PDB file of C-alpha atoms and ligand atoms in Angstrom:
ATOM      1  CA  UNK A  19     -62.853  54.295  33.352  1.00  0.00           C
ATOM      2  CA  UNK A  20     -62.602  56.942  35.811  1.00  0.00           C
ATOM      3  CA  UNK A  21     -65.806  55.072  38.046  1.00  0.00           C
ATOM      4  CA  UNK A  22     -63.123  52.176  37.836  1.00  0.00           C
ATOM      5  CA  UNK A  23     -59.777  53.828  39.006  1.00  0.00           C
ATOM      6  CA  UNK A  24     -62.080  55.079  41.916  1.00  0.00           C
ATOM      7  CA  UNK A  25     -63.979  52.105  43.464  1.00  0.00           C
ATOM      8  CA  UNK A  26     -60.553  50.391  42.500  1.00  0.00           C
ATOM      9  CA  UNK A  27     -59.197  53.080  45.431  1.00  0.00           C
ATOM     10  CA  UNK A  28     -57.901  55.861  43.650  1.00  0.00           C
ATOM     11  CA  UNK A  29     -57.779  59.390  43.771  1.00  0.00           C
ATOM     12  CA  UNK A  30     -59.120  61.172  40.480  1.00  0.00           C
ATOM     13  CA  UNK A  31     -58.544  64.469  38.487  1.00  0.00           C
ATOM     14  CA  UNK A  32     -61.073  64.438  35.708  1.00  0.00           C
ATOM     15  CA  UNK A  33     -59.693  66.969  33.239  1.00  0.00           C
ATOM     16  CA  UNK A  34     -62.325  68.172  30.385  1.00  0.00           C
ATOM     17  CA  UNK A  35     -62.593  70.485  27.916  1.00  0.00           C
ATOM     18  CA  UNK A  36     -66.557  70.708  29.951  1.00  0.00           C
ATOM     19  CA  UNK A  37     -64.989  71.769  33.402  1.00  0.00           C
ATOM     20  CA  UNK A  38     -68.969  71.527  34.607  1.00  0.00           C
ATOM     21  CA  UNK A  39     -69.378  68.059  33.406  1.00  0.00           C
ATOM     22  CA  UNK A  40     -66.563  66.737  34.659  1.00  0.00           C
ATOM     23  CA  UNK A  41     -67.262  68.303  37.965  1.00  0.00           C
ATOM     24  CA  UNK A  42     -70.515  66.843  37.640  1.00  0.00           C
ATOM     25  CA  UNK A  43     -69.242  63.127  37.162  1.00  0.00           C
ATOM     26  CA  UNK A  44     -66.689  63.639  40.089  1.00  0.00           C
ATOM     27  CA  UNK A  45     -69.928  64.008  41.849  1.00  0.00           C
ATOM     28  CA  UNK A  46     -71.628  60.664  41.088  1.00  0.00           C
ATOM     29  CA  UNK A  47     -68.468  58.899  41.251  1.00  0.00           C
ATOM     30  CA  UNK A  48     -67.840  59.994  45.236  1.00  0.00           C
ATOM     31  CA  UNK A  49     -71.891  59.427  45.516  1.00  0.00           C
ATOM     32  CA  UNK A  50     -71.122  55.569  43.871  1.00  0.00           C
ATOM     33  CA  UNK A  51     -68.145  54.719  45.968  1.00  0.00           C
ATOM     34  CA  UNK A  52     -70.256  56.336  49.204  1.00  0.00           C
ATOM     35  CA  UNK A  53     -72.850  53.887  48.481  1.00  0.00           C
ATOM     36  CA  UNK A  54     -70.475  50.820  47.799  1.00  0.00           C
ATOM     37  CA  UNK A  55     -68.254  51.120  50.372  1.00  0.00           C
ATOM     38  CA  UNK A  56     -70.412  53.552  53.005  1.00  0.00           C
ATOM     39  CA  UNK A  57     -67.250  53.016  56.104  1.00  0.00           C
ATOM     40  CA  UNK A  58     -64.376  54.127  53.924  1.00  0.00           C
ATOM     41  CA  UNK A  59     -63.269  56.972  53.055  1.00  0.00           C
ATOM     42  CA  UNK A  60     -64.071  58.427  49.766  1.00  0.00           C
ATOM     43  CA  UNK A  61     -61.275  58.998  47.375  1.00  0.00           C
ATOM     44  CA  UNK A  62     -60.153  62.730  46.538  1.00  0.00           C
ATOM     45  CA  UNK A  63     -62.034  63.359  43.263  1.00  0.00           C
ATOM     46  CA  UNK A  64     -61.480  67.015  41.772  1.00  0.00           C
ATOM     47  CA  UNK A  65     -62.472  68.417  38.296  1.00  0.00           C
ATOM     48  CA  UNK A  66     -60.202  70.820  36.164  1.00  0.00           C
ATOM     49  CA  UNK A  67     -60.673  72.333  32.686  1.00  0.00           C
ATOM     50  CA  UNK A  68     -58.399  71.475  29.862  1.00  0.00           C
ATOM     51  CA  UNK A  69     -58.164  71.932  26.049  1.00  0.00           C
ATOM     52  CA  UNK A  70     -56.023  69.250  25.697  1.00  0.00           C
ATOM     53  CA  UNK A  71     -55.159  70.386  22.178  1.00  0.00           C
ATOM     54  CA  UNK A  72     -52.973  73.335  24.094  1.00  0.00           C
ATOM     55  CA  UNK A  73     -49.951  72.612  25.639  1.00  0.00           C
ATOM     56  CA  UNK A  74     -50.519  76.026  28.034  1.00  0.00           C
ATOM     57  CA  UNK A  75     -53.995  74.437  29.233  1.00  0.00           C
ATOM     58  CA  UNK A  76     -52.248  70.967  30.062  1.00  0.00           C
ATOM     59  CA  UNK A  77     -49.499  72.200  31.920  1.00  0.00           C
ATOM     60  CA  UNK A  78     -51.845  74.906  33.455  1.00  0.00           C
ATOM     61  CA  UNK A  79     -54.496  71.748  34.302  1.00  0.00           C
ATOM     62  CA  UNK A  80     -51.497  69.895  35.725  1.00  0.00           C
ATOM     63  CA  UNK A  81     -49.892  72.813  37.992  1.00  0.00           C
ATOM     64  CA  UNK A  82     -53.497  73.031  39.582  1.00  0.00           C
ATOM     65  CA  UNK A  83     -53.689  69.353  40.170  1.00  0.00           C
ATOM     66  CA  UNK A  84     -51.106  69.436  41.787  1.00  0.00           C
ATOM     67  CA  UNK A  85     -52.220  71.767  44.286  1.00  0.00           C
ATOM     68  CA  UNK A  86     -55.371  69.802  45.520  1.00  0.00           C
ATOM     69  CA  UNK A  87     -53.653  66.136  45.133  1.00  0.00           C
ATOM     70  CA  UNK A  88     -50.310  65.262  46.385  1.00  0.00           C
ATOM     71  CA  UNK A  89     -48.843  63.517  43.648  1.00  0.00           C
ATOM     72  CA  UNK A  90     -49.571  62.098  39.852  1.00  0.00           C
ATOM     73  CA  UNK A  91     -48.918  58.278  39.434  1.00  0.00           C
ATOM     74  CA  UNK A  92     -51.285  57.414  36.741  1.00  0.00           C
ATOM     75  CA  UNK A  93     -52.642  58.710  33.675  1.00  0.00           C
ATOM     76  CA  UNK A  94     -55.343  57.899  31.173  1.00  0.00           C
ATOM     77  CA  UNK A  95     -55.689  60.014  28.094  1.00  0.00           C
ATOM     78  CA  UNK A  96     -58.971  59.695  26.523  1.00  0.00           C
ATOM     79  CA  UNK A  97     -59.900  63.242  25.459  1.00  0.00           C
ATOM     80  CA  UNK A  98     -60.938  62.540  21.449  1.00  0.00           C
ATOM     81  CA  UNK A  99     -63.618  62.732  18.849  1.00  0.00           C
ATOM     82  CA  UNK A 100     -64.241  61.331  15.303  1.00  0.00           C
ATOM     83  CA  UNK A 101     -65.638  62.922  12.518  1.00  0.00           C
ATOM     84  CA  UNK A 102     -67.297  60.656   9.549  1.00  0.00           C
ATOM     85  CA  UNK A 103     -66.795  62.723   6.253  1.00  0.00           C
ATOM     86  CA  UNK A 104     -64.990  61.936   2.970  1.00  0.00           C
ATOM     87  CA  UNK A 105     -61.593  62.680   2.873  1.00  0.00           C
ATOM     88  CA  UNK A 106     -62.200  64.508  -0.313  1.00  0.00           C
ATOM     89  CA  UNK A 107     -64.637  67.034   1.528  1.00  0.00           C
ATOM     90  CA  UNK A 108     -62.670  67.262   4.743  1.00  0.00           C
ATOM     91  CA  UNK A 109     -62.274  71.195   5.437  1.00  0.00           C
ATOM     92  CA  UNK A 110     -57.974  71.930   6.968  1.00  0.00           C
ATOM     93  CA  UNK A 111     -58.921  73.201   9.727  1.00  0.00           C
ATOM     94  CA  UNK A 112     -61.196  69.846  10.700  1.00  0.00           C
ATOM     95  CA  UNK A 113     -57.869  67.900   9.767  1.00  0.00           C
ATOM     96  CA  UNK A 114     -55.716  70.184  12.282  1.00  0.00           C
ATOM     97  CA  UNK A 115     -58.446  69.916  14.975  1.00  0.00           C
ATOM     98  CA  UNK A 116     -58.665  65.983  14.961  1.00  0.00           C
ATOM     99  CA  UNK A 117     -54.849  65.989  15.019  1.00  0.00           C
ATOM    100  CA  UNK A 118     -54.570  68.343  17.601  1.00  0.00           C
ATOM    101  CA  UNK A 119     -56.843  66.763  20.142  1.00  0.00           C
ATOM    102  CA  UNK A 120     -56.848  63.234  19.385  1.00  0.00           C
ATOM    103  CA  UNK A 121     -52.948  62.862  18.746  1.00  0.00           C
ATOM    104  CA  UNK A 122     -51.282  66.339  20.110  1.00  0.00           C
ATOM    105  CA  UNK A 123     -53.382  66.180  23.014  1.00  0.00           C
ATOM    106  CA  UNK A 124     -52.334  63.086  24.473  1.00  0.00           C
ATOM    107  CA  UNK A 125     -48.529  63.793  23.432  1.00  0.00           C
ATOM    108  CA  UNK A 126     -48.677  66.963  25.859  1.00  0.00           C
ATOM    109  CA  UNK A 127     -50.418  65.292  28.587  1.00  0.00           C
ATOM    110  CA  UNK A 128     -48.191  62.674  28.225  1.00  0.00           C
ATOM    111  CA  UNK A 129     -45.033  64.708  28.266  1.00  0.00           C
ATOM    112  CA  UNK A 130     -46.521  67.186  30.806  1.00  0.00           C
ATOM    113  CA  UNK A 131     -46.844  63.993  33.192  1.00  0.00           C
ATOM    114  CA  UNK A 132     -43.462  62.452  32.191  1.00  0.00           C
ATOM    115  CA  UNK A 133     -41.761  65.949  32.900  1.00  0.00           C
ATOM    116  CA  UNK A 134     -43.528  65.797  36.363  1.00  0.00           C
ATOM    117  CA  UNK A 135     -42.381  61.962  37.023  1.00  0.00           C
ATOM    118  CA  UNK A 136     -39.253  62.532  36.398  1.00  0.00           C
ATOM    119  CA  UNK A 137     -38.710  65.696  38.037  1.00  0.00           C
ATOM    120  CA  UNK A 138     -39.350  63.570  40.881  1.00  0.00           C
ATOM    121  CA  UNK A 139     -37.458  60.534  40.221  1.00  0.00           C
ATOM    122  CA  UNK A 140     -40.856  58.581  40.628  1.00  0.00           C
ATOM    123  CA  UNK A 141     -41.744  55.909  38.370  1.00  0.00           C
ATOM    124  CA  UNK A 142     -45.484  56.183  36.805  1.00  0.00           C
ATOM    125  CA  UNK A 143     -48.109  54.610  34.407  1.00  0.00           C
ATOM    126  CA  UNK A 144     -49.877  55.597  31.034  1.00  0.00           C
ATOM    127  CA  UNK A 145     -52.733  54.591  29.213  1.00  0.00           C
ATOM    128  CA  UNK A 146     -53.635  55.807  25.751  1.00  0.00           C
ATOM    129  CA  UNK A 147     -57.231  54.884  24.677  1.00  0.00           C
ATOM    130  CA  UNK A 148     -56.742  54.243  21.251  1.00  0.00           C
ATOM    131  CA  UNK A 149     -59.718  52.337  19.141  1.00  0.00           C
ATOM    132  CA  UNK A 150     -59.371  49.335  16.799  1.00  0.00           C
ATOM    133  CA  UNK A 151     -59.719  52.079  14.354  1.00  0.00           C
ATOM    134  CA  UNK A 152     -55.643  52.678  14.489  1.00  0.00           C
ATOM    135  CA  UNK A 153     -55.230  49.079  13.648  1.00  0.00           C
ATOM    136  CA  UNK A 154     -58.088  48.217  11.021  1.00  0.00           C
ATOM    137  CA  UNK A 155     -60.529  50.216   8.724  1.00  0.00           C
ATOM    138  CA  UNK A 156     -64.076  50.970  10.095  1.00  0.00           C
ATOM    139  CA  UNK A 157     -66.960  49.933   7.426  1.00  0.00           C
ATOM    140  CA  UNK A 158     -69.241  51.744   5.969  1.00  0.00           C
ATOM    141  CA  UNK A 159     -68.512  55.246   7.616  1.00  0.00           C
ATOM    142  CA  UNK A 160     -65.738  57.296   6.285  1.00  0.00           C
ATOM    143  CA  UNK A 161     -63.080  57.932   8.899  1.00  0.00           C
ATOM    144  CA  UNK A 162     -59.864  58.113   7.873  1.00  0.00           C
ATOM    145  CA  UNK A 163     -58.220  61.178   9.389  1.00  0.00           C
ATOM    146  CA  UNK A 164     -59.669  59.255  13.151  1.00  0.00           C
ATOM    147  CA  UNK A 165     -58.138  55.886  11.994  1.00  0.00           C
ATOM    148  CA  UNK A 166     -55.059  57.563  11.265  1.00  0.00           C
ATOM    149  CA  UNK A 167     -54.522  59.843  14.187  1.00  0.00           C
ATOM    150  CA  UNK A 168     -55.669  56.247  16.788  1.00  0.00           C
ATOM    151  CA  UNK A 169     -53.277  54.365  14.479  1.00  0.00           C
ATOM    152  CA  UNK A 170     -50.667  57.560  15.596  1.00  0.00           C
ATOM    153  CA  UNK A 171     -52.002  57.168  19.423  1.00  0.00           C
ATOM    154  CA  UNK A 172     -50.591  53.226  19.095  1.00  0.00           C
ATOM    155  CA  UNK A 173     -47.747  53.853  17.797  1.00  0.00           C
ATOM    156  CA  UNK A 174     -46.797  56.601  20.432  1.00  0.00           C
ATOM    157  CA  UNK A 175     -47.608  54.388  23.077  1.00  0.00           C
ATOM    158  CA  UNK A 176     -44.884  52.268  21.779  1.00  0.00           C
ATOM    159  CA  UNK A 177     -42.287  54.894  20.973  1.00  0.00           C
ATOM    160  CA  UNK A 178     -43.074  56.446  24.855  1.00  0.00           C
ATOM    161  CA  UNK A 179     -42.852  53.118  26.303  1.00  0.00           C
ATOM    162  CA  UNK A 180     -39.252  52.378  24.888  1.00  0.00           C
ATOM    163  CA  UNK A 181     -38.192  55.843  25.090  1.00  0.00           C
ATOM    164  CA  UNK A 182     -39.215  55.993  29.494  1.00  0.00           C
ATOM    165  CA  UNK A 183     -38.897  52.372  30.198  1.00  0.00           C
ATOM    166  CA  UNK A 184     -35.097  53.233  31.572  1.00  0.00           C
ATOM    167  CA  UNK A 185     -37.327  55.468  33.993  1.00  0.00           C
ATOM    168  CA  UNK A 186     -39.886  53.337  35.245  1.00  0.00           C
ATOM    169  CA  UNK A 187     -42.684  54.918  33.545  1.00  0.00           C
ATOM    170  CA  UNK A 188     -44.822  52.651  31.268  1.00  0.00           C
ATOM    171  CA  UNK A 189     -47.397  53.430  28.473  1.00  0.00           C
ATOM    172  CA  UNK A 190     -50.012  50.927  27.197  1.00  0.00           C
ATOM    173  CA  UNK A 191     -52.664  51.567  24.977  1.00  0.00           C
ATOM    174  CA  UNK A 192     -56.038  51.033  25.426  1.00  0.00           C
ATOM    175  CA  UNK A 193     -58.458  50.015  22.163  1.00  0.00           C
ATOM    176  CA  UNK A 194     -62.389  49.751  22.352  1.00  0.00           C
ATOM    177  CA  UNK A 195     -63.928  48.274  19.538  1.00  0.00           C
ATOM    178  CA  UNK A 196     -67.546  50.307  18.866  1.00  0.00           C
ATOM    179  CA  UNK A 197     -68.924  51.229  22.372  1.00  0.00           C
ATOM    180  CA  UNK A 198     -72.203  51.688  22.983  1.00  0.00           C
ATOM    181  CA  UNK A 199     -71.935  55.469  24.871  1.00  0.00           C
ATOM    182  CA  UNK A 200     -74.924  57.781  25.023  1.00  0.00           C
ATOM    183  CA  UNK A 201     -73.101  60.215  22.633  1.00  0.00           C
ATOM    184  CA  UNK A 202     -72.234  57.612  20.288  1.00  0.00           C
ATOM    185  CA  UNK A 203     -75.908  56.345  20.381  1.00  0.00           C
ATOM    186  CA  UNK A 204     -76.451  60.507  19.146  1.00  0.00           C
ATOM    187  CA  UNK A 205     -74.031  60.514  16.340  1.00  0.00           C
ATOM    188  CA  UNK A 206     -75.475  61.735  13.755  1.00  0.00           C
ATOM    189  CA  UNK A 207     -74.157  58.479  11.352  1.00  0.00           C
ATOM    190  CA  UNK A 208     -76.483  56.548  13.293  1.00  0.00           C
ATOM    191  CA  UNK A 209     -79.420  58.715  13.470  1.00  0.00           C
ATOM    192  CA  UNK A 210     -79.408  58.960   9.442  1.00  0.00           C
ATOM    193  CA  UNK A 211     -78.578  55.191   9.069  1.00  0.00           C
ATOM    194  CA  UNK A 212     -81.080  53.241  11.065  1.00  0.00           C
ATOM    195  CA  UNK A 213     -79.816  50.203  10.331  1.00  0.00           C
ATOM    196  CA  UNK A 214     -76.285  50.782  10.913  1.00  0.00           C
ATOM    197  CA  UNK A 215     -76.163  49.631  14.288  1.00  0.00           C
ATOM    198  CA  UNK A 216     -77.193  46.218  13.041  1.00  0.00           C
ATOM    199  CA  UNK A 217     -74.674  46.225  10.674  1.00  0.00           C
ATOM    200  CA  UNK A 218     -71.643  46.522  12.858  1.00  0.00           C
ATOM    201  CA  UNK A 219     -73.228  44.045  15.559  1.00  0.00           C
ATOM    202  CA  UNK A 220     -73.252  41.628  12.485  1.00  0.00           C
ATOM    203  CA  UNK A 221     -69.704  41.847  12.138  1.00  0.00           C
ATOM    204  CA  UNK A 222     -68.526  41.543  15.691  1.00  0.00           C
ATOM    205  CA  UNK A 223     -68.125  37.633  16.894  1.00  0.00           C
ATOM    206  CA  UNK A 224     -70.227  38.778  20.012  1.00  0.00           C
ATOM    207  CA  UNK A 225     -72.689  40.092  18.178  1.00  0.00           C
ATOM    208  CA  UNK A 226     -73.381  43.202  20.302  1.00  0.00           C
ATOM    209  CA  UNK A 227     -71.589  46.971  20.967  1.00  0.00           C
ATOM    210  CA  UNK A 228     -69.642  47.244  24.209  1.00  0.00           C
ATOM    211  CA  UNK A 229     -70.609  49.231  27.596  1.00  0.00           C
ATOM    212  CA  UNK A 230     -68.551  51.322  28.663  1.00  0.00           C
ATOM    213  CA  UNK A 231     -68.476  49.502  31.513  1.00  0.00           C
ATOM    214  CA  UNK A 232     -66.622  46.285  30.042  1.00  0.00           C
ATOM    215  CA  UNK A 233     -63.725  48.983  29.541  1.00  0.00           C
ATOM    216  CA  UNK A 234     -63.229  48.519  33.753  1.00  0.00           C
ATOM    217  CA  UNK A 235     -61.569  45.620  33.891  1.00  0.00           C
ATOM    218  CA  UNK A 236     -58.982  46.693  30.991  1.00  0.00           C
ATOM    219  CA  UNK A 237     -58.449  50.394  32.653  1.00  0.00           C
ATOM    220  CA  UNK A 238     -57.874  49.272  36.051  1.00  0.00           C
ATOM    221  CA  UNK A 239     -55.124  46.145  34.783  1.00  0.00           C
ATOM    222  CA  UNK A 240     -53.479  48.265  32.905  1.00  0.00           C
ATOM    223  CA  UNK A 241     -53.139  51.362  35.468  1.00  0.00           C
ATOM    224  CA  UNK A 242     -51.815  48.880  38.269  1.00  0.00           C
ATOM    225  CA  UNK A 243     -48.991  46.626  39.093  1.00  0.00           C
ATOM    226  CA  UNK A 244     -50.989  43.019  37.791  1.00  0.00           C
ATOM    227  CA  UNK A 245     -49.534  44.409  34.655  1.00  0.00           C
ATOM    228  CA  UNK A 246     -46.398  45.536  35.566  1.00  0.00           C
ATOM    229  CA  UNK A 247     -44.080  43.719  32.802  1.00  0.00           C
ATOM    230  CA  UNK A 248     -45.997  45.283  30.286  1.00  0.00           C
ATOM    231  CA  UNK A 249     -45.307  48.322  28.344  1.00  0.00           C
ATOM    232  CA  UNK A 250     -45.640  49.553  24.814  1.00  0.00           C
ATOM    233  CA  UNK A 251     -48.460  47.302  24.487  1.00  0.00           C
ATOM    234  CA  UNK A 252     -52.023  47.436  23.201  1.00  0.00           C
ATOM    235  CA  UNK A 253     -54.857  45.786  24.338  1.00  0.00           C
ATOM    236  CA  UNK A 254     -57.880  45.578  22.400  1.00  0.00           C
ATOM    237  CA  UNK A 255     -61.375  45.360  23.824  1.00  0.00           C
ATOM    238  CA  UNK A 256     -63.573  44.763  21.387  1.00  0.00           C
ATOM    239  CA  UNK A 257     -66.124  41.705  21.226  1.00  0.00           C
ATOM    240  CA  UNK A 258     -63.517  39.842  18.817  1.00  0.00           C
ATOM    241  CA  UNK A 259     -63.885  42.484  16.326  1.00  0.00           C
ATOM    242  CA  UNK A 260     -60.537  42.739  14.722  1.00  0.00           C
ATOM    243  CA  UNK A 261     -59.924  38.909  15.161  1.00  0.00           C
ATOM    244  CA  UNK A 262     -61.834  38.173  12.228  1.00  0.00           C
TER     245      UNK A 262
HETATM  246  N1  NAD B  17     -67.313  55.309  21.678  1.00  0.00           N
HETATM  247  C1  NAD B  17     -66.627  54.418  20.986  1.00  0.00           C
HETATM  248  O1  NAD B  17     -67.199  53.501  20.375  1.00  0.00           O
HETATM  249  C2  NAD B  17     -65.119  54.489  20.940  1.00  0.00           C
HETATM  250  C3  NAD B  17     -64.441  53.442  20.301  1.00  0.00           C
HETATM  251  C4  NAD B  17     -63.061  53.473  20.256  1.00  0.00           C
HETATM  252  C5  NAD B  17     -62.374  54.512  20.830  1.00  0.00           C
HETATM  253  N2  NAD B  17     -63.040  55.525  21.430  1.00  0.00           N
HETATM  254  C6  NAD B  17     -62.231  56.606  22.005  1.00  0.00           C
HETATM  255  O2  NAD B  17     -62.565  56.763  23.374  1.00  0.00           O
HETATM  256  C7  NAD B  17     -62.357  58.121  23.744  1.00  0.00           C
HETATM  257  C8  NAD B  17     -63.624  58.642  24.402  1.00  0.00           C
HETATM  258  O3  NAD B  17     -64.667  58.533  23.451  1.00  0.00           O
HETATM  259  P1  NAD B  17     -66.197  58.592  23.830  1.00  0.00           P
HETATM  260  O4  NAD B  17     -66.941  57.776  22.837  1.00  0.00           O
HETATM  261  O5  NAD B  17     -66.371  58.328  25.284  1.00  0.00           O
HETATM  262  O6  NAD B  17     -66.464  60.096  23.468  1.00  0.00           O
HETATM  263  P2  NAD B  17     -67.177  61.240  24.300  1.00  0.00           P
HETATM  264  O7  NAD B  17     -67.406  62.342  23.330  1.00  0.00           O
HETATM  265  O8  NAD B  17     -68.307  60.679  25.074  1.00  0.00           O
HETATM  266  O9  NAD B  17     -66.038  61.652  25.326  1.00  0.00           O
HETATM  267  C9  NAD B  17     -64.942  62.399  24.944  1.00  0.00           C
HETATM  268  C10 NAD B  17     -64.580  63.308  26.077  1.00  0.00           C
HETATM  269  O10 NAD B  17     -63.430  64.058  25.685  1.00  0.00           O
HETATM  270  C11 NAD B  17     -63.663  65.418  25.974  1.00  0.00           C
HETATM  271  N3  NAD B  17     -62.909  66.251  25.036  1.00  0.00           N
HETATM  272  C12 NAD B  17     -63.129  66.375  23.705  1.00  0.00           C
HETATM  273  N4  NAD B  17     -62.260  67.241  23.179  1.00  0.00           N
HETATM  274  C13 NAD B  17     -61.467  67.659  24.196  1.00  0.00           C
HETATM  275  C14 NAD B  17     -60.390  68.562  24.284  1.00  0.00           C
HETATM  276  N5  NAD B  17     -59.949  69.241  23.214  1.00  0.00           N
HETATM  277  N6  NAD B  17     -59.800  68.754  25.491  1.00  0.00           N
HETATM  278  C15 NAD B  17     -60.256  68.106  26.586  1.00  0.00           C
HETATM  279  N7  NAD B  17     -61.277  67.238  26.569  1.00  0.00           N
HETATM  280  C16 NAD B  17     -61.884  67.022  25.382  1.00  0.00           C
HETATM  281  C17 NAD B  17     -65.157  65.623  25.819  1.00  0.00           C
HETATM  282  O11 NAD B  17     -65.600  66.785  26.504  1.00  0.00           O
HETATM  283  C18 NAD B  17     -65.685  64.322  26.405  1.00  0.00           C
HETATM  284  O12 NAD B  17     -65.847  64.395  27.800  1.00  0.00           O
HETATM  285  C19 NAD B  17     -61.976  58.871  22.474  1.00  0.00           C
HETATM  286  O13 NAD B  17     -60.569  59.009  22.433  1.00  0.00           O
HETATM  287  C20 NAD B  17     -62.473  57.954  21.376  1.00  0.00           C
HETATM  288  O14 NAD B  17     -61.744  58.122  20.193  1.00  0.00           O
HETATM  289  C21 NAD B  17     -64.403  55.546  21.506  1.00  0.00           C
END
């Protein structure tokens, strides 16, 4: 998504919890657009660390954006993680984690940004990723605390959108069905269920997981004007997934 907002001529902040890895990916997103478009200039891409789980951090990440770029239009929130493990057996302090990044986080970033907008009496653009898991329940793997807390990411986009319309600021959410992303090939469901892949690809009318890639076109429609009568929306992108 970021590669997209880039060679779509944006500038970037990548804010991670993994300051070096997002630093890193700046890197080979300047080195892309370089090679795609060698006689323009490259976009501003900078790096910043984040828990996004801590309101401090966010504003802290935000303050120092703002000293290398000279403005915030746009934001994606994407910082998350799911955890597959009976709800029975899930430990507090797992439950308050998930919540805090997946949900929390994207309410401070969001508010931090909002603040920020309309300090400046500049209208802007969200885009929660959410995941069809807010909308339906995932098969076999248990999930639920995720499910809930993308189900909560939906529904904020919604309340945010209504709530900031009057200010010209609108928030979409963004849903990926099951994406095929070098972490997720790692997860350790898949690793000890061989044939889970299979499984899911079974169940999805295209019959195969998603690149991250196909999340481009989504990102960058969202983030600009083409979509500019939309707010408090969700659009899923997910092979047909949640259409059957
Ligand atoms: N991979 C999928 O199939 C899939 C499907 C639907 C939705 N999603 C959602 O997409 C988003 C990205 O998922 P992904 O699969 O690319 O995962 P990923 O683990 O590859 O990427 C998540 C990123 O968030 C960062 N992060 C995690 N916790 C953070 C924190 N507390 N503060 C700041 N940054 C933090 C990580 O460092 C990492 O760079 C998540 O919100 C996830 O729920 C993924």
């Amino acid at each position: 998504m970021s590669r997209a907002l880039v060679l779509s001529g944006a500038d970037l902040a990548i804010v991670d919890l993994h300051r070096d890895e997002a630093a890193e990916r700046a890197r080979e997103i300047a080195e892309e657009f370089r090679e795609i478009h060698p006689s323009h200039m490259v976009p501003k891409i900078t790096a910043h660390y984040a828990d996004v789980s801590s309101k401090t951090d966010v504003d802290d990440s935000l303050r120092e954006i703002l000293n290398k770029h000279d403005r915030i239009t746009n934001l994606v929130s994407c910082a998350g993680f799911c955890e597959n493990c009976d709800a029975v057996d899930l430990p507090p302090e797992r439950i308050k984690r998930m919540l805090g990044v997946n949900l929390e986080g994207t309410y401070y970033v969001a508010t931090g940004v909002a603040r920020y907008l309309m300090g400046q009496n500049a209208p802007g653009n969200m885009v929660f990723i959410g995941s069809i898991s807010g909308s339906i329940v995932n098969v076999p793997q248990p999930q639920a605390m995720y499910n809930a807390s993308k189900a909560a990411i939906r529904h904020l986009a919604a309340s945010l959108a209504v709530e900031w319309a009057s200010k010209g600021i609108r928030v979409n959410c963004l849903s990926p069905g099951y994406m095929i992303t070098e972490i997720a090939m790692k997860a350790k469901i898949l690793i000890d269920n061989p044939g889970l892949k299979k499984e899911w690809e079974t169940k999805i009318p295209q019959r195969r997981m998603g690149p991250p890639e196909e999340l481009m076109g989504a990102v960058v429609f969202l983030s600009s004007d083409a979509s500019r009568y939309i707010t408090g929306e969700e659009i899923k992108v997910d092979g047909g997934y949640t259409v059957c």
